[in-house]
C-alpha cells in the first residue's frame, strides 16, 4: 500500500501535512430518511484520524468478518490555513480545494454501538476507512454550492448527490466545526453522504465521478 498524501488534479503532491478528517453525519434529508434517523438541529460531527486515509485510486480494502461495510460517498474539503471560531469569509479563504472521499462504515458494528450509546469510531475510523481522491483547486471550481458527484457500483448508479442538497452548506459547516475543533492546514472535512448507502463486497467495480473534473475507476478487495 502506498502512503497517503494529498494530491492535486495533475497528480502532484500538495504541500500540506496530512491531518485529521472531520466528518459530518446526516447532512442530506433523503439519506436521513433511508436510515430512519432524526433531522439534526446542528451538524452531527465525528472524527477520523489521519491513519484512516488511503488513496482512492488504489483498490478499496474493506474489513473482513465484521459485517457489512457500506459506501458513503462525500464531498471532501481540504483546508489550507488554520480556522478557529471563523467567519464565513475566513472559512472560504481557508479552503485549498475540493475532492471526493468515501466514509466507509461498518454498518452492523455501528448499529450495535448506537444501541449501546457508544462512540462510532470502531465502525468508521478504522485503518483505510477513508479512501480519498485528488483535490481540485478551489479556483477551478465554479461554485461550492453546486458540486455534482456520483458513485457507480458494477455499472449501476448507487449514489448521486449535489452539494446544493446539503442541510448545512459547506461554508456554514466550516464555521460550525471551527467552533468545536480548530481546523489546521492539511485537515479534511467530509460533508455528509446523500442517499444510496449499501454494502460493498469484494470484486465490486467502482466508478467515482466529480462532474466536470474527474472520474476514478477502482475496485473492492
Ligand atoms: Zn458519512
PDB file of N, CA and C and ligand atoms in Angstrom, residues 23-26 31 46 48 72-74 102-105 107 124 190-193 197, ligand 1:
ATOM      1  N   UNK A  23     -15.770  14.650  10.070  1.00  0.00           N
ATOM      2  CA  UNK A  23     -16.886  14.157   9.255  1.00  0.00           C
ATOM      3  C   UNK A  23     -18.212  14.681   9.793  1.00  0.00           C
ATOM      4  N   UNK A  24     -19.123  14.881   8.860  1.00  0.00           N
ATOM      5  CA  UNK A  24     -20.456  15.365   9.185  1.00  0.00           C
ATOM      6  C   UNK A  24     -21.445  14.248   8.890  1.00  0.00           C
ATOM      7  N   UNK A  25     -22.299  13.942   9.848  1.00  0.00           N
ATOM      8  CA  UNK A  25     -23.342  12.939   9.632  1.00  0.00           C
ATOM      9  C   UNK A  25     -24.673  13.614   9.364  1.00  0.00           C
ATOM     10  N   UNK A  26     -25.550  12.923   8.655  1.00  0.00           N
ATOM     11  CA  UNK A  26     -26.945  13.376   8.485  1.00  0.00           C
ATOM     12  C   UNK A  26     -27.042  14.793   7.907  1.00  0.00           C
ATOM     13  N   UNK A  31     -30.965  10.782   2.805  1.00  0.00           N
ATOM     14  CA  UNK A  31     -30.151   9.780   3.496  1.00  0.00           C
ATOM     15  C   UNK A  31     -30.621   9.606   4.945  1.00  0.00           C
ATOM     16  N   UNK A  46     -18.147  13.866  13.789  1.00  0.00           N
ATOM     17  CA  UNK A  46     -17.225  12.875  14.355  1.00  0.00           C
ATOM     18  C   UNK A  46     -15.913  12.984  13.593  1.00  0.00           C
ATOM     19  N   UNK A  48     -12.227  11.176  12.002  1.00  0.00           N
ATOM     20  CA  UNK A  48     -11.400  10.031  11.659  1.00  0.00           C
ATOM     21  C   UNK A  48      -9.955  10.492  11.808  1.00  0.00           C
ATOM     22  N   UNK A  72     -20.236   5.397   1.605  1.00  0.00           N
ATOM     23  CA  UNK A  72     -20.819   6.733   1.810  1.00  0.00           C
ATOM     24  C   UNK A  72     -19.913   7.690   1.046  1.00  0.00           C
ATOM     25  N   UNK A  73     -20.337   8.077  -0.149  1.00  0.00           N
ATOM     26  CA  UNK A  73     -19.504   8.991  -0.945  1.00  0.00           C
ATOM     27  C   UNK A  73     -19.822  10.434  -0.560  1.00  0.00           C
ATOM     28  N   UNK A  74     -18.782  11.213  -0.312  1.00  0.00           N
ATOM     29  CA  UNK A  74     -18.997  12.557   0.230  1.00  0.00           C
ATOM     30  C   UNK A  74     -18.048  13.572  -0.405  1.00  0.00           C
ATOM     31  N   UNK A 102     -14.582   8.528   0.486  1.00  0.00           N
ATOM     32  CA  UNK A 102     -15.530   7.513   0.950  1.00  0.00           C
ATOM     33  C   UNK A 102     -15.434   7.426   2.468  1.00  0.00           C
ATOM     34  N   UNK A 103     -16.577   7.611   3.127  1.00  0.00           N
ATOM     35  CA  UNK A 103     -16.654   7.395   4.571  1.00  0.00           C
ATOM     36  C   UNK A 103     -17.115   5.947   4.747  1.00  0.00           C
ATOM     37  N   UNK A 104     -16.162   5.012   4.631  1.00  0.00           N
ATOM     38  CA  UNK A 104     -16.526   3.585   4.755  1.00  0.00           C
ATOM     39  C   UNK A 104     -17.038   3.327   6.169  1.00  0.00           C
ATOM     40  N   UNK A 105     -18.150   2.620   6.253  1.00  0.00           N
ATOM     41  CA  UNK A 105     -18.839   2.444   7.530  1.00  0.00           C
ATOM     42  C   UNK A 105     -19.216   0.988   7.749  1.00  0.00           C
ATOM     43  N   UNK A 107     -21.585  -0.999   9.033  1.00  0.00           N
ATOM     44  CA  UNK A 107     -22.936  -0.634   9.466  1.00  0.00           C
ATOM     45  C   UNK A 107     -23.430  -1.505  10.610  1.00  0.00           C
ATOM     46  N   UNK A 124     -16.161   3.467  11.998  1.00  0.00           N
ATOM     47  CA  UNK A 124     -15.911   4.490  10.990  1.00  0.00           C
ATOM     48  C   UNK A 124     -14.483   5.018  10.935  1.00  0.00           C
ATOM     49  N   UNK A 190     -15.261  16.123   5.674  1.00  0.00           N
ATOM     50  CA  UNK A 190     -16.183  15.299   4.877  1.00  0.00           C
ATOM     51  C   UNK A 190     -17.595  15.762   5.191  1.00  0.00           C
ATOM     52  N   UNK A 191     -18.367  16.070   4.139  1.00  0.00           N
ATOM     53  CA  UNK A 191     -19.569  16.892   4.320  1.00  0.00           C
ATOM     54  C   UNK A 191     -20.882  16.119   4.339  1.00  0.00           C
ATOM     55  N   UNK A 192     -20.809  14.800   4.522  1.00  0.00           N
ATOM     56  CA  UNK A 192     -22.040  14.014   4.632  1.00  0.00           C
ATOM     57  C   UNK A 192     -22.386  13.314   3.325  1.00  0.00           C
ATOM     58  N   UNK A 193     -23.171  12.268   3.453  1.00  0.00           N
ATOM     59  CA  UNK A 193     -23.460  11.428   2.286  1.00  0.00           C
ATOM     60  C   UNK A 193     -24.914  11.578   1.842  1.00  0.00           C
ATOM     61  N   UNK A 197     -26.669   4.493   0.461  1.00  0.00           N
ATOM     62  CA  UNK A 197     -25.655   3.703   1.164  1.00  0.00           C
ATOM     63  C   UNK A 197     -26.065   2.225   1.104  1.00  0.00           C
TER      64      UNK A 197
HETATM   65 ZN1  LIG B   1     -20.613   9.786   6.263  1.00  0.00          ZN
END
